[in-house]
mmCIF file of C-alpha atoms in Angstrom:
data_model
loop_
_atom_site.group_PDB
_atom_site.id
_atom_site.type_symbol
_atom_site.label_atom_id
_atom_site.label_comp_id
_atom_site.label_asym_id
_atom_site.label_seq_id
_atom_site.Cartn_x
_atom_site.Cartn_y
_atom_site.Cartn_z
ATOM 1 C CA ARG A 1 85.001 92.055 93.447
ATOM 2 C CA GLY A 2 82.438 94.615 94.408
ATOM 3 C CA MET A 3 80.430 92.752 95.836
ATOM 4 C CA ASP A 4 79.900 92.544 99.887
ATOM 5 C CA PHE A 5 79.281 90.109 102.559
ATOM 6 C CA SER A 6 74.986 90.578 101.980
ATOM 7 C CA GLY A 7 75.303 89.266 98.512
ATOM 8 C CA THR A 8 76.972 86.422 98.949
ATOM 9 C CA GLY A 9 74.016 84.387 100.248
ATOM 10 C CA ARG A 10 76.295 82.912 103.187
ATOM 11 C CA ILE A 11 75.064 83.215 106.707
ATOM 12 C CA TRP A 12 77.626 85.188 109.384
ATOM 13 C CA VAL A 13 79.662 83.956 111.654
ATOM 14 C CA ALA A 14 82.031 86.411 113.889
ATOM 15 C CA PRO A 15 85.285 85.071 113.662
ATOM 16 C CA SER A 16 86.072 87.303 116.942
ATOM 17 C CA PRO A 17 83.439 88.827 119.618
ATOM 18 C CA ASN A 18 84.350 92.105 119.099
ATOM 19 C CA ILE A 19 83.282 91.283 114.870
ATOM 20 C CA PRO A 20 79.915 90.503 115.515
ATOM 21 C CA THR A 21 78.667 91.540 111.935
ATOM 22 C CA PRO A 22 79.844 92.143 108.181
ATOM 23 C CA GLY A 23 79.144 95.627 108.783
ATOM 24 C CA THR A 24 82.124 95.750 111.882
ATOM 25 C CA CYS A 25 84.662 94.351 108.806
ATOM 26 C CA LEU A 26 83.900 97.979 107.587
ATOM 27 C CA LEU A 27 85.301 99.528 110.973
ATOM 28 C CA PHE A 28 88.162 97.169 112.223
ATOM 29 C CA PRO A 29 91.137 97.826 109.610
ATOM 30 C CA GLY A 30 91.195 101.567 110.935
ATOM 31 C CA PHE A 31 89.734 101.427 114.465
ATOM 32 C CA VAL A 32 91.498 98.804 115.194
ATOM 33 C CA LEU A 33 93.450 100.915 116.416
ATOM 34 C CA ILE A 34 91.441 102.659 118.728
ATOM 35 C CA GLU A 35 93.021 99.939 121.372
ATOM 36 C CA ALA A 36 96.552 101.346 121.487
ATOM 37 C CA THR A 37 94.464 104.921 123.191
ATOM 38 C CA SER A 38 92.950 106.007 126.412
ATOM 39 C CA LEU A 39 89.862 105.637 124.414
ATOM 40 C CA SER A 40 87.173 103.178 124.411
ATOM 41 C CA GLU A 41 86.311 101.040 120.792
ATOM 42 C CA GLY A 42 83.171 99.546 122.467
ATOM 43 C CA ARG A 43 84.653 96.222 123.674
ATOM 44 C CA GLY A 44 81.409 95.327 125.448
ATOM 45 C CA THR A 45 79.001 96.612 123.645
ATOM 46 C CA THR A 46 76.551 95.016 120.668
ATOM 47 C CA ARG A 47 78.334 97.383 118.336
ATOM 48 C CA PRO A 48 82.288 97.617 119.361
ATOM 49 C CA PHE A 49 84.798 98.990 117.224
ATOM 50 C CA ALA A 50 81.445 102.040 115.480
ATOM 51 C CA LEU A 51 80.778 103.369 119.753
ATOM 52 C CA ILE A 52 84.723 104.872 120.644
ATOM 53 C CA GLY A 53 84.423 107.240 124.006
ATOM 54 C CA ALA A 54 85.399 108.130 127.108
ATOM 55 C CA PRO A 55 83.822 109.437 130.521
ATOM 56 C CA TRP A 56 85.781 112.811 129.664
ATOM 57 C CA LEU A 57 85.239 112.752 126.312
ATOM 58 C CA ASP A 58 83.180 116.246 124.324
ATOM 59 C CA ALA A 59 80.694 114.200 122.043
ATOM 60 C CA ASP A 60 78.834 116.869 120.818
ATOM 61 C CA ARG A 61 82.887 118.597 119.730
ATOM 62 C CA LEU A 62 84.202 115.730 118.120
ATOM 63 C CA ALA A 63 81.261 114.747 116.185
ATOM 64 C CA GLU A 64 81.598 118.320 114.732
ATOM 65 C CA GLU A 65 84.809 117.334 114.324
ATOM 66 C CA LEU A 66 84.642 114.520 112.316
ATOM 67 C CA GLY A 67 81.764 115.773 110.442
ATOM 68 C CA ARG A 68 83.355 118.754 109.282
ATOM 69 C CA ALA A 69 86.906 116.525 108.224
ATOM 70 C CA GLY A 70 85.330 115.920 104.701
ATOM 71 C CA LEU A 71 85.340 111.814 104.852
ATOM 72 C CA GLU A 72 83.651 110.315 102.735
ATOM 73 C CA GLY A 73 80.809 106.757 103.487
ATOM 74 C CA ALA A 74 80.010 107.420 107.139
ATOM 75 C CA ILE A 75 78.595 109.998 109.443
ATOM 76 C CA PHE A 76 79.531 110.663 112.761
ATOM 77 C CA ARG A 77 76.814 110.541 115.779
ATOM 78 C CA PRO A 78 77.240 111.750 119.431
ATOM 79 C CA THR A 79 76.283 108.993 121.737
ATOM 80 C CA GLU A 80 76.434 107.600 125.068
ATOM 81 C CA PHE A 81 77.234 103.617 126.785
ATOM 82 C CA THR A 82 78.780 101.972 129.030
ATOM 83 C CA PRO A 83 80.859 99.098 127.821
ATOM 84 C CA SER A 84 81.455 95.729 129.570
ATOM 85 C CA ASP A 85 84.950 94.970 128.932
ATOM 86 C CA SER A 86 87.964 95.920 128.539
ATOM 87 C CA LYS A 87 88.801 100.235 129.517
ATOM 88 C CA HIS A 88 86.233 101.968 130.884
ATOM 89 C CA ASP A 89 84.541 98.664 131.898
ATOM 90 C CA GLY A 90 80.789 99.665 133.782
ATOM 91 C CA VAL A 91 81.815 102.739 133.517
ATOM 92 C CA PRO A 92 78.919 105.074 131.444
ATOM 93 C CA CYS A 93 81.141 107.041 128.734
ATOM 94 C CA ALA A 94 80.041 109.910 126.130
ATOM 95 C CA GLY A 95 81.274 108.864 122.357
ATOM 96 C CA ILE A 96 80.696 108.711 119.626
ATOM 97 C CA GLU A 97 78.982 106.419 116.983
ATOM 98 C CA VAL A 98 80.044 105.534 113.501
ATOM 99 C CA HIS A 99 77.135 104.546 110.800
ATOM 100 C CA VAL A 100 78.508 103.691 107.773
ATOM 101 C CA THR A 101 76.958 104.616 104.399
ATOM 102 C CA ASP A 102 78.449 103.899 101.765
ATOM 103 C CA PRO A 103 81.012 101.405 101.499
ATOM 104 C CA ALA A 104 82.350 101.928 98.384
ATOM 105 C CA ARG A 105 83.399 105.055 99.870
ATOM 106 C CA PHE A 106 84.520 104.515 103.645
ATOM 107 C CA ARG A 107 88.413 104.827 104.703
ATOM 108 C CA ALA A 108 88.352 103.343 107.697
ATOM 109 C CA CYS A 109 92.121 104.107 108.424
ATOM 110 C CA ARG A 110 91.572 108.212 107.260
ATOM 111 C CA ALA A 111 88.525 107.819 109.813
ATOM 112 C CA ALA A 112 90.396 107.135 112.133
ATOM 113 C CA VAL A 113 93.452 108.841 111.894
ATOM 114 C CA ALA A 114 91.299 111.359 112.232
ATOM 115 C CA LEU A 115 89.162 110.326 115.290
ATOM 116 C CA ILE A 116 92.280 110.061 117.311
ATOM 117 C CA ALA A 117 93.715 113.371 115.977
ATOM 118 C CA ALA A 118 90.287 114.841 117.217
ATOM 119 C CA ALA A 119 90.467 113.549 120.130
ATOM 120 C CA ARG A 120 93.689 114.790 121.210
ATOM 121 C CA ARG A 121 92.814 118.028 119.571
ATOM 122 C CA LEU A 122 90.057 118.435 122.431
ATOM 123 C CA HIS A 123 91.238 116.739 125.067
ATOM 124 C CA PRO A 124 95.226 116.802 125.210
ATOM 125 C CA GLY A 125 95.642 115.970 128.610
ATOM 126 C CA GLU A 126 93.097 112.369 129.192
ATOM 127 C CA MET A 127 94.191 111.377 125.381
ATOM 128 C CA LYS A 128 96.602 108.974 125.755
ATOM 129 C CA ILE A 129 98.732 106.361 122.727
ATOM 130 C CA SER A 130 100.233 103.206 124.236
ATOM 131 C CA ALA A 131 103.554 103.950 121.612
ATOM 132 C CA ALA A 132 104.612 99.930 121.268
ATOM 133 C CA GLN A 133 101.021 99.334 120.951
ATOM 134 C CA PHE A 134 100.268 101.289 118.003
ATOM 135 C CA ASP A 135 103.370 101.240 116.274
ATOM 136 C CA ARG A 136 102.563 97.551 116.251
ATOM 137 C CA LEU A 137 99.712 97.612 115.075
ATOM 138 C CA ALA A 138 99.901 100.289 112.652
ATOM 139 C CA GLY A 139 103.063 99.136 111.536
ATOM 140 C CA CYS A 140 105.398 101.979 111.914
ATOM 141 C CA SER A 141 105.854 104.666 114.249
ATOM 142 C CA TRP A 142 105.371 107.465 111.810
ATOM 143 C CA LEU A 143 102.241 107.696 111.844
ATOM 144 C CA ARG A 144 101.993 107.699 115.479
ATOM 145 C CA GLU A 145 104.580 110.723 115.205
ATOM 146 C CA ALA A 146 102.648 112.607 112.783
ATOM 147 C CA ILE A 147 99.183 112.458 115.085
ATOM 148 C CA GLU A 148 101.330 113.646 118.615
ATOM 149 C CA ALA A 149 102.616 116.621 116.732
ATOM 150 C CA GLY A 150 99.506 117.548 115.895
ATOM 151 C CA THR A 151 99.655 116.723 111.928
ATOM 152 C CA PRO A 152 96.413 116.865 110.196
ATOM 153 C CA ALA A 153 94.630 114.240 109.253
ATOM 154 C CA GLY A 154 94.086 114.877 105.485
ATOM 155 C CA GLU A 155 97.821 115.360 105.587
ATOM 156 C CA ILE A 156 98.682 112.620 106.669
ATOM 157 C CA ALA A 157 96.460 110.879 104.705
ATOM 158 C CA ALA A 158 97.761 112.191 101.974
ATOM 159 C CA ARG A 159 101.420 110.890 102.511
ATOM 160 C CA TRP A 160 100.059 107.373 102.833
ATOM 161 C CA THR A 161 98.061 107.503 98.671
ATOM 162 C CA ALA A 162 100.807 107.210 96.527
ATOM 163 C CA ALA A 163 102.156 103.810 98.787
ATOM 164 C CA GLU A 164 97.882 103.160 98.001
ATOM 165 C CA GLU A 165 98.368 103.395 94.374
ATOM 166 C CA ALA A 166 100.960 101.584 93.793
ATOM 167 C CA PHE A 167 99.846 99.070 95.680
ATOM 168 C CA ARG A 168 96.955 99.104 93.160
ATOM 169 C CA LYS A 169 99.038 98.605 90.366
ATOM 170 C CA ARG A 170 101.615 95.727 91.944
ATOM 171 C CA ARG A 171 98.046 94.109 93.065
ATOM 172 C CA ASP A 172 96.748 93.763 89.442
ATOM 173 C CA ARG A 173 98.102 91.428 87.587
ATOM 174 C CA TYR A 174 97.055 89.502 90.711
ATOM 175 C CA LEU A 175 93.821 89.500 90.891
ATOM 176 C CA LEU A 176 91.897 86.499 89.878
ATOM 177 C CA TYR A 177 87.830 88.450 89.690
ATOM 178 C CA ARG A 178 87.206 91.668 88.568
#
């Protein structure tokens, strides 16, 4: 249960062109929400879901905010990239690159919500969220509504903490390997 993919001895076979490495799997569960925003999720680069940006993004400020957000297990570095697919195709983007430094402590959903909330706060006119797509990806509307209302990312994450713990308790009896 504590093994990462490198410990399996298997050869990685990408399940999607946008999940090219095992490291992408650490980001995808939360950063897939970027698909429902006006930010590029890095499609058409060598680092989809690790490169997030837009032509109008203030990458330095976003990286600073994410650095102060207390997100464990990752660092956020300002960068530039040009996606060759999807949003902002062929347009140079300012962005952040996500480096997962401790997979055991990294929480992709918390990091993605913090990123989206900060980008919306920094760029309220440019940062758009597609309600129908976001709600489908998130499985609810309250998450988007909280982000749009300006609720701090920490408060948003606290709302699902009790549900996470309840799930862990329910699933425990079904775990075959401890």
